[in-house]
mmCIF file of C-alpha atoms in Angstrom:
data_model
loop_
_atom_site.group_PDB
_atom_site.id
_atom_site.type_symbol
_atom_site.label_atom_id
_atom_site.label_comp_id
_atom_site.label_asym_id
_atom_site.label_seq_id
_atom_site.Cartn_x
_atom_site.Cartn_y
_atom_site.Cartn_z
ATOM 1 C CA MET A 1 23.785 -10.357 3.435
ATOM 2 C CA GLY A 2 25.575 -7.850 1.161
ATOM 3 C CA ARG A 3 22.920 -8.096 -1.540
ATOM 4 C CA TYR A 4 20.193 -7.733 1.056
ATOM 5 C CA ILE A 5 21.714 -4.555 2.500
ATOM 6 C CA ALA A 6 22.292 -3.115 -0.990
ATOM 7 C CA SER A 7 18.663 -3.847 -1.889
ATOM 8 C CA ARG A 8 17.407 -2.165 1.284
ATOM 9 C CA ILE A 9 19.588 0.888 0.647
ATOM 10 C CA GLY A 10 18.134 1.130 -2.862
ATOM 11 C CA GLN A 11 14.614 0.966 -1.424
ATOM 12 C CA ALA A 12 15.585 3.631 1.122
ATOM 13 C CA PHE A 13 16.635 6.058 -1.633
ATOM 14 C CA LEU A 14 13.339 5.380 -3.417
ATOM 15 C CA VAL A 15 11.385 6.132 -0.241
ATOM 16 C CA LEU A 16 13.353 9.344 0.342
ATOM 17 C CA TRP A 17 12.769 10.510 -3.236
ATOM 18 C CA ALA A 18 9.030 9.763 -2.941
ATOM 19 C CA ALA A 19 8.800 11.633 0.387
ATOM 20 C CA TYR A 20 10.667 14.624 -1.024
ATOM 21 C CA THR A 21 8.536 14.729 -4.170
ATOM 22 C CA ALA A 22 5.256 14.324 -2.282
ATOM 23 C CA SER A 23 6.096 17.180 0.087
ATOM 24 C CA PHE A 24 7.045 19.417 -2.864
ATOM 25 C CA VAL A 25 3.807 18.677 -4.747
ATOM 26 C CA LEU A 26 1.602 19.144 -1.674
ATOM 27 C CA LEU A 27 3.130 22.537 -0.889
ATOM 28 C CA ALA A 28 3.188 23.623 -4.535
ATOM 29 C CA VAL A 29 -0.579 23.180 -4.947
ATOM 30 C CA LEU A 30 -1.401 25.416 -1.981
ATOM 31 C CA PRO A 31 -3.162 28.622 -3.052
ATOM 32 C CA SER A 32 -0.656 31.059 -1.474
ATOM 33 C CA ASP A 33 3.147 31.228 -1.337
ATOM 34 C CA PRO A 34 5.643 32.145 1.431
ATOM 35 C CA ILE A 35 6.434 35.563 -0.067
ATOM 36 C CA SER A 36 2.752 36.550 -0.082
ATOM 37 C CA ILE A 37 2.508 35.453 3.553
ATOM 38 C CA ARG A 38 5.522 37.618 4.451
ATOM 39 C CA ILE A 39 4.084 40.655 2.632
ATOM 40 C CA SER A 40 0.712 40.243 4.346
ATOM 41 C CA ALA A 41 2.318 40.410 7.812
ATOM 42 C CA PRO A 42 1.625 43.897 9.299
ATOM 43 C CA ASP A 43 5.190 44.355 10.579
ATOM 44 C CA SER A 44 7.044 43.043 7.523
ATOM 45 C CA GLY A 45 7.464 46.443 5.832
ATOM 46 C CA LEU A 46 7.614 44.723 2.441
ATOM 47 C CA THR A 47 5.959 46.129 -0.660
ATOM 48 C CA PRO A 48 4.622 44.109 -3.621
ATOM 49 C CA GLU A 49 7.723 45.198 -5.556
ATOM 50 C CA ASP A 50 9.925 43.759 -2.811
ATOM 51 C CA GLY A 51 7.920 40.560 -3.073
ATOM 52 C CA GLU A 52 8.610 40.259 -6.785
ATOM 53 C CA ARG A 53 12.331 40.724 -6.201
ATOM 54 C CA LEU A 54 12.275 38.047 -3.494
ATOM 55 C CA ARG A 55 10.431 35.612 -5.784
ATOM 56 C CA GLU A 56 13.066 36.189 -8.456
ATOM 57 C CA TYR A 57 15.903 35.803 -5.908
ATOM 58 C CA TYR A 58 14.596 32.484 -4.563
ATOM 59 C CA GLY A 59 13.574 31.209 -8.005
ATOM 60 C CA LEU A 60 9.877 31.132 -7.179
ATOM 61 C CA ASP A 61 9.078 32.923 -10.443
ATOM 62 C CA GLN A 62 10.314 29.887 -12.402
ATOM 63 C CA PRO A 63 7.992 27.134 -13.706
ATOM 64 C CA ILE A 64 7.130 24.560 -11.063
ATOM 65 C CA VAL A 65 9.050 21.774 -12.843
ATOM 66 C CA ALA A 66 12.170 23.932 -13.057
ATOM 67 C CA GLN A 67 11.891 24.702 -9.338
ATOM 68 C CA TYR A 68 11.589 20.977 -8.550
ATOM 69 C CA VAL A 69 14.591 19.993 -10.666
ATOM 70 C CA HIS A 70 16.709 22.824 -9.244
ATOM 71 C CA ARG A 71 15.889 21.944 -5.633
ATOM 72 C CA LEU A 72 16.331 18.198 -6.177
ATOM 73 C CA ALA A 73 19.749 18.783 -7.767
ATOM 74 C CA GLY A 74 20.742 20.901 -4.776
ATOM 75 C CA VAL A 75 19.642 18.209 -2.311
ATOM 76 C CA LEU A 76 21.683 15.587 -4.175
ATOM 77 C CA HIS A 77 24.729 17.799 -3.555
ATOM 78 C CA GLY A 78 23.830 18.319 0.103
ATOM 79 C CA ASP A 79 22.526 21.853 -0.442
ATOM 80 C CA PHE A 80 19.028 22.389 0.954
ATOM 81 C CA GLY A 81 19.030 26.079 0.069
ATOM 82 C CA TYR A 82 17.955 28.986 2.231
ATOM 83 C CA SER A 83 14.875 29.478 4.375
ATOM 84 C CA LEU A 84 12.369 31.617 2.488
ATOM 85 C CA THR A 85 11.284 33.415 5.654
ATOM 86 C CA ARG A 86 14.479 33.625 7.718
ATOM 87 C CA GLY A 87 17.125 33.945 5.002
ATOM 88 C CA THR A 88 19.281 31.416 6.891
ATOM 89 C CA PRO A 89 20.795 28.271 5.352
ATOM 90 C CA VAL A 90 18.474 25.331 5.981
ATOM 91 C CA ARG A 91 21.378 23.191 7.162
ATOM 92 C CA THR A 92 22.107 25.758 9.881
ATOM 93 C CA LEU A 93 18.492 25.718 11.071
ATOM 94 C CA ILE A 94 18.438 21.912 11.172
ATOM 95 C CA ALA A 95 21.786 21.749 12.990
ATOM 96 C CA GLU A 96 20.582 24.215 15.632
ATOM 97 C CA ALA A 97 17.247 22.435 16.218
ATOM 98 C CA LEU A 98 18.349 18.803 15.988
ATOM 99 C CA PRO A 99 20.214 18.313 19.328
ATOM 100 C CA SER A 100 17.187 19.332 21.406
ATOM 101 C CA THR A 101 14.915 16.942 19.506
ATOM 102 C CA ILE A 102 17.438 14.101 19.760
ATOM 103 C CA HIS A 103 17.545 14.498 23.545
ATOM 104 C CA LEU A 104 13.758 14.578 23.766
ATOM 105 C CA THR A 105 13.090 11.586 21.498
ATOM 106 C CA ALA A 106 15.915 9.424 22.890
ATOM 107 C CA PHE A 107 14.887 9.880 26.527
ATOM 108 C CA SER A 108 11.207 9.544 25.582
ATOM 109 C CA LEU A 109 11.903 6.232 23.854
ATOM 110 C CA LEU A 110 13.744 4.973 26.931
ATOM 111 C CA ALA A 111 10.869 6.122 29.148
ATOM 112 C CA GLY A 112 8.338 4.468 26.843
ATOM 113 C CA LEU A 113 10.266 1.175 26.845
ATOM 114 C CA LEU A 114 10.550 1.264 30.639
ATOM 115 C CA ILE A 115 6.855 2.012 31.181
ATOM 116 C CA ALA A 116 5.793 -0.634 28.667
ATOM 117 C CA GLY A 117 8.167 -3.218 30.139
ATOM 118 C CA VAL A 118 6.969 -2.680 33.696
ATOM 119 C CA LEU A 119 3.310 -2.739 32.661
ATOM 120 C CA GLY A 120 3.739 -5.813 30.472
ATOM 121 C CA VAL A 121 5.626 -7.920 33.015
ATOM 122 C CA ALA A 122 3.444 -6.821 35.943
ATOM 123 C CA ALA A 123 0.202 -7.551 34.079
ATOM 124 C CA SER A 124 1.378 -10.891 32.710
ATOM 125 C CA TYR A 125 2.774 -12.201 36.012
ATOM 126 C CA SER A 126 0.209 -10.678 38.374
ATOM 127 C CA ARG A 127 -1.370 -13.284 40.661
ATOM 128 C CA PHE A 128 -4.379 -11.087 41.433
ATOM 129 C CA GLY A 129 -7.172 -10.879 38.897
ATOM 130 C CA TRP A 130 -8.240 -7.380 39.887
ATOM 131 C CA LEU A 131 -4.665 -6.074 39.580
ATOM 132 C CA ARG A 132 -4.197 -7.703 36.178
ATOM 133 C CA GLY A 133 -7.481 -6.190 34.992
ATOM 134 C CA LEU A 134 -6.374 -2.770 36.249
ATOM 135 C CA LEU A 135 -2.986 -3.025 34.551
ATOM 136 C CA LEU A 136 -4.549 -4.239 31.295
ATOM 137 C CA SER A 137 -6.704 -1.108 31.198
ATOM 138 C CA VAL A 138 -3.714 1.254 31.417
ATOM 139 C CA PRO A 139 -2.296 0.854 27.851
ATOM 140 C CA PRO A 140 -5.694 1.513 26.155
ATOM 141 C CA LEU A 141 -6.095 4.556 28.424
ATOM 142 C CA PHE A 142 -2.666 5.885 27.402
ATOM 143 C CA ALA A 143 -3.468 5.253 23.728
ATOM 144 C CA SER A 144 -6.829 7.035 23.893
ATOM 145 C CA VAL A 145 -5.538 10.266 25.462
ATOM 146 C CA PRO A 146 -4.066 12.721 22.922
ATOM 147 C CA THR A 147 -0.432 13.716 23.430
ATOM 148 C CA PHE A 148 -1.223 17.413 23.734
ATOM 149 C CA LEU A 149 -3.756 16.678 26.517
ATOM 150 C CA ILE A 150 -1.151 14.693 28.481
ATOM 151 C CA GLY A 151 1.233 17.625 28.115
ATOM 152 C CA ILE A 152 -1.345 20.153 29.310
ATOM 153 C CA LEU A 153 -2.208 17.970 32.328
ATOM 154 C CA PHE A 154 1.478 17.692 33.290
ATOM 155 C CA LEU A 155 1.875 21.449 32.939
ATOM 156 C CA GLN A 156 -1.193 22.173 35.052
ATOM 157 C CA VAL A 157 -0.360 19.695 37.844
ATOM 158 C CA PHE A 158 3.440 19.587 38.121
ATOM 159 C CA SER A 159 4.289 23.113 36.945
ATOM 160 C CA PHE A 160 1.430 25.438 37.888
ATOM 161 C CA GLU A 161 -0.134 23.630 40.881
ATOM 162 C CA LEU A 162 2.840 21.910 42.554
ATOM 163 C CA GLY A 163 5.664 23.969 41.075
ATOM 164 C CA TRP A 164 7.939 20.936 40.832
ATOM 165 C CA LEU A 165 8.895 21.333 37.164
ATOM 166 C CA PRO A 166 9.551 24.363 34.931
ATOM 167 C CA ALA A 167 6.667 25.258 32.640
ATOM 168 C CA VAL A 168 8.982 26.141 29.739
ATOM 169 C CA ALA A 169 12.387 24.978 28.577
ATOM 170 C CA ASP A 170 14.956 26.888 30.650
ATOM 171 C CA GLY A 171 17.956 24.737 29.825
ATOM 172 C CA SER A 172 17.814 22.709 33.048
ATOM 173 C CA ALA A 173 17.538 18.932 33.215
ATOM 174 C CA SER A 174 14.269 19.176 35.158
ATOM 175 C CA ALA A 175 12.678 21.000 32.215
ATOM 176 C CA LEU A 176 13.097 17.806 30.188
ATOM 177 C CA VAL A 177 11.204 15.568 32.633
ATOM 178 C CA ALA A 178 7.631 16.537 31.739
ATOM 179 C CA PRO A 179 8.149 16.480 27.920
ATOM 180 C CA VAL A 180 9.898 13.104 28.160
ATOM 181 C CA LEU A 181 7.082 11.598 30.239
ATOM 182 C CA THR A 182 4.456 13.116 27.927
ATOM 183 C CA LEU A 183 5.975 11.557 24.833
ATOM 184 C CA GLY A 184 7.044 8.397 26.654
ATOM 185 C CA ILE A 185 3.495 7.659 27.823
ATOM 186 C CA ALA A 186 2.168 8.030 24.283
ATOM 187 C CA VAL A 187 4.836 5.690 22.921
ATOM 188 C CA SER A 188 4.462 3.107 25.689
ATOM 189 C CA ALA A 189 0.787 2.302 24.960
ATOM 190 C CA PRO A 190 1.200 0.130 21.811
ATOM 191 C CA LEU A 191 4.452 -1.363 23.109
ATOM 192 C CA ALA A 192 2.781 -2.457 26.362
ATOM 193 C CA GLN A 193 -0.225 -3.942 24.566
ATOM 194 C CA VAL A 194 1.962 -6.035 22.272
ATOM 195 C CA LEU A 195 4.268 -7.096 25.109
ATOM 196 C CA ILE A 196 1.391 -8.283 27.306
ATOM 197 C CA ARG A 197 -0.142 -10.355 24.503
ATOM 198 C CA THR A 198 3.244 -11.815 23.558
ATOM 199 C CA LEU A 199 4.222 -12.688 27.137
ATOM 200 C CA ASP A 200 0.880 -14.396 27.735
ATOM 201 C CA SER A 201 1.254 -16.367 24.506
ATOM 202 C CA ILE A 202 4.859 -17.428 25.118
ATOM 203 C CA ARG A 203 4.128 -18.471 28.713
ATOM 204 C CA ARG A 204 1.514 -20.948 27.412
ATOM 205 C CA GLU A 205 3.953 -22.551 24.940
ATOM 206 C CA PRO A 206 4.817 -26.212 25.669
ATOM 207 C CA PHE A 207 8.553 -25.589 25.982
ATOM 208 C CA VAL A 208 7.926 -23.104 28.826
ATOM 209 C CA GLN A 209 5.593 -25.539 30.555
ATOM 210 C CA VAL A 210 8.284 -28.239 30.308
ATOM 211 C CA VAL A 211 10.833 -25.915 31.915
ATOM 212 C CA LEU A 212 8.437 -25.173 34.775
ATOM 213 C CA ALA A 213 7.568 -28.868 35.151
ATOM 214 C CA LYS A 214 11.280 -29.641 35.603
ATOM 215 C CA GLY A 215 11.317 -27.429 38.696
ATOM 216 C CA ALA A 216 12.391 -24.025 37.348
ATOM 217 C CA ASP A 217 10.684 -21.011 38.856
ATOM 218 C CA ASP A 218 8.938 -18.233 36.921
ATOM 219 C CA GLY A 219 11.968 -15.938 37.172
ATOM 220 C CA TYR A 220 14.307 -18.476 35.541
ATOM 221 C CA ALA A 221 11.792 -19.295 32.793
ATOM 222 C CA PHE A 222 11.257 -15.569 32.147
ATOM 223 C CA ARG A 223 14.951 -14.701 31.895
ATOM 224 C CA HIS A 224 16.042 -17.712 29.818
ATOM 225 C CA HIS A 225 13.020 -18.589 27.667
ATOM 226 C CA VAL A 226 10.090 -16.140 27.754
ATOM 227 C CA LEU A 227 11.839 -12.763 27.428
ATOM 228 C CA ARG A 228 13.995 -13.574 24.399
ATOM 229 C CA ASN A 229 11.065 -15.046 22.467
ATOM 230 C CA SER A 230 8.913 -12.017 23.300
ATOM 231 C CA ILE A 231 11.333 -9.431 21.930
ATOM 232 C CA LEU A 232 10.785 -9.978 18.177
ATOM 233 C CA PRO A 233 7.246 -8.494 17.993
ATOM 234 C CA TRP A 234 8.519 -5.676 20.179
ATOM 235 C CA LEU A 235 11.357 -4.946 17.768
ATOM 236 C CA THR A 236 8.950 -4.842 14.820
ATOM 237 C CA LEU A 237 6.686 -2.389 16.620
ATOM 238 C CA LEU A 238 9.675 -0.362 17.773
ATOM 239 C CA GLY A 239 10.509 0.471 14.163
ATOM 240 C CA LEU A 240 6.994 1.784 13.614
ATOM 241 C CA THR A 241 7.158 3.707 16.889
ATOM 242 C CA ILE A 242 9.900 5.947 15.510
ATOM 243 C CA GLY A 243 7.320 7.625 13.266
ATOM 244 C CA GLU A 244 5.119 8.265 16.292
ATOM 245 C CA LEU A 245 8.077 9.713 18.172
ATOM 246 C CA ILE A 246 8.827 12.164 15.372
ATOM 247 C CA ALA A 247 5.179 13.233 15.085
ATOM 248 C CA GLY A 248 4.790 13.423 18.864
ATOM 249 C CA SER A 249 7.877 15.615 19.219
ATOM 250 C CA LEU A 250 6.137 18.298 17.138
ATOM 251 C CA VAL A 251 3.199 18.438 19.562
ATOM 252 C CA THR A 252 5.335 18.086 22.690
ATOM 253 C CA GLU A 253 7.808 20.811 21.704
ATOM 254 C CA THR A 254 4.931 23.138 20.919
ATOM 255 C CA VAL A 255 3.156 22.525 24.252
ATOM 256 C CA TYR A 256 6.337 23.019 26.299
ATOM 257 C CA SER A 257 7.753 25.840 24.132
ATOM 258 C CA ARG A 258 10.891 23.829 23.407
ATOM 259 C CA ASP A 259 13.155 24.621 20.473
ATOM 260 C CA GLY A 260 13.643 21.678 18.155
ATOM 261 C CA ILE A 261 12.694 20.083 14.867
ATOM 262 C CA GLY A 262 9.018 20.005 15.894
ATOM 263 C CA ARG A 263 8.725 23.738 16.474
ATOM 264 C CA LEU A 264 10.839 24.431 13.394
ATOM 265 C CA THR A 265 8.418 22.302 11.363
ATOM 266 C CA GLN A 266 5.378 24.031 12.845
ATOM 267 C CA SER A 267 6.620 27.531 12.042
ATOM 268 C CA SER A 268 7.807 26.474 8.584
ATOM 269 C CA VAL A 269 4.454 24.896 7.694
ATOM 270 C CA GLN A 270 2.614 28.041 8.792
ATOM 271 C CA ALA A 271 4.890 30.142 6.570
ATOM 272 C CA GLN A 272 5.011 27.556 3.750
ATOM 273 C CA ASP A 273 8.790 27.614 3.968
ATOM 274 C CA LEU A 274 9.305 24.932 1.332
ATOM 275 C CA PRO A 275 13.087 24.288 1.653
ATOM 276 C CA VAL A 276 12.878 23.837 5.442
ATOM 277 C CA ILE A 277 9.828 21.565 5.274
ATOM 278 C CA GLN A 278 11.417 19.365 2.634
ATOM 279 C CA ALA A 279 14.637 19.097 4.629
ATOM 280 C CA VAL A 280 12.659 18.041 7.723
ATOM 281 C CA VAL A 281 10.705 15.488 5.673
ATOM 282 C CA LEU A 282 13.939 14.012 4.334
ATOM 283 C CA LEU A 283 15.434 13.922 7.815
ATOM 284 C CA ALA A 284 12.394 12.160 9.314
ATOM 285 C CA ALA A 285 12.194 9.674 6.436
ATOM 286 C CA SER A 286 15.936 8.948 6.712
ATOM 287 C CA VAL A 287 15.689 8.231 10.441
ATOM 288 C CA TYR A 288 12.637 6.018 9.913
ATOM 289 C CA VAL A 289 14.250 4.004 7.124
ATOM 290 C CA LEU A 290 17.589 3.665 8.945
ATOM 291 C CA VAL A 291 16.016 2.462 12.195
ATOM 292 C CA ASN A 292 13.915 -0.161 10.407
ATOM 293 C CA LEU A 293 16.972 -1.365 8.471
ATOM 294 C CA VAL A 294 18.916 -1.783 11.715
ATOM 295 C CA ILE A 295 16.011 -3.685 13.270
ATOM 296 C CA ASP A 296 15.873 -6.038 10.270
ATOM 297 C CA LEU A 297 19.580 -6.747 10.679
ATOM 298 C CA VAL A 298 19.182 -7.376 14.418
ATOM 299 C CA TYR A 299 16.471 -10.042 13.935
ATOM 300 C CA PRO A 300 18.889 -12.946 13.259
ATOM 301 C CA LEU A 301 20.932 -12.017 16.319
ATOM 302 C CA VAL A 302 17.862 -12.255 18.550
ATOM 303 C CA ASP A 303 16.398 -15.401 16.971
ATOM 304 C CA PRO A 304 18.790 -17.675 15.004
ATOM 305 C CA ARG A 305 15.805 -19.302 13.247
ATOM 306 C CA ILE A 306 15.465 -16.098 11.209
ATOM 307 C CA GLN A 307 17.819 -15.696 8.275
ATOM 308 C CA LEU A 308 18.270 -12.982 5.692
ATOM 309 C CA ILE A 309 17.728 -14.582 2.279
ATOM 310 C CA GLY A 310 20.436 -13.664 -0.280
ATOM 311 C CA GLY A 311 19.496 -10.608 -2.270
ATOM 312 C CA ARG A 312 15.801 -10.766 -1.521
ATOM 313 C CA SER A 313 14.438 -7.798 0.373
ATOM 314 C CA ARG A 314 12.521 -9.825 2.865
ATOM 315 C CA ILE A 315 13.143 -11.967 5.868
ATOM 316 C CA ARG A 316 12.171 -15.585 5.890
ATOM 317 C CA ALA A 317 12.022 -17.779 8.956
ATOM 318 C CA HIS A 318 12.930 -21.393 8.631
ATOM 319 C CA LYS A 319 12.592 -24.042 11.197
ATOM 320 C CA VAL A 320 15.635 -25.483 12.763
ATOM 321 C CA LYS A 321 15.579 -29.158 13.198
ATOM 322 C CA GLU A 322 15.239 -29.967 16.789
ATOM 323 C CA ALA A 323 18.114 -31.736 18.331
ATOM 324 C CA ALA A 324 17.466 -35.301 18.993
#
């Protein structure tokens, strides 16, 4: 177990370094730079001479390799530098934006799990063919509608037409309802599709049929045999869903004018604010890697047939001899 965790941590650092380097290279090859963008703004009041002084102050006049090494060394010491457009420490910007995004993504994940769970169980156990067909069509519909369109529809119906929810973030709990449902619906689509297929498959397994043949009802078989065996594919997909949550938060925060990591990323990309973008990339990659590591470690707790193999960075399932 110890060797496995150490190996995964080593892979995590490799992923973080690759993400950081890729974001630096992609932004470095762009034709313009953040100082030029600031000078070109009509209300900036900056002259070309001011721009040269700013480039020298932020080290943008150095060779690209020197800039990369300097920034990477700072990150290794926990220093992400200063925003090139705001002049504020990047850590301060991240700390101010992070709580709002955590609230949005956490509640959206819970909403997505709830919607997917209800859809999956209802579709799998429905006794009416027309109802099952209707429920089976909902996840593909959710997956085919873009997140920004769901957000605009919620705004138009529940904010502008009915007036039930605030149109913008005003600090109230009700202002979080529409963004959470918008992101939760987007996340629930793949989770519901996988859950329905898994429940249908597990319910046809011989051991479930034996339980039912012995007189147990569907509720008992679901709670004690079907649900636990259906969770593993869900857990695997849940790790991948974190990436969709992070990407969806950018769109959702923009549509609802919410402060957070998404809006910070949007404004930083527009201004080519390299230190902020790289800090956000590292943050997103860290969350993604950490969540998937936790899910890997939870596998054996959910299904004892799965064991972590020594120092190998993979999970191998082995069959347990059935009790006589």
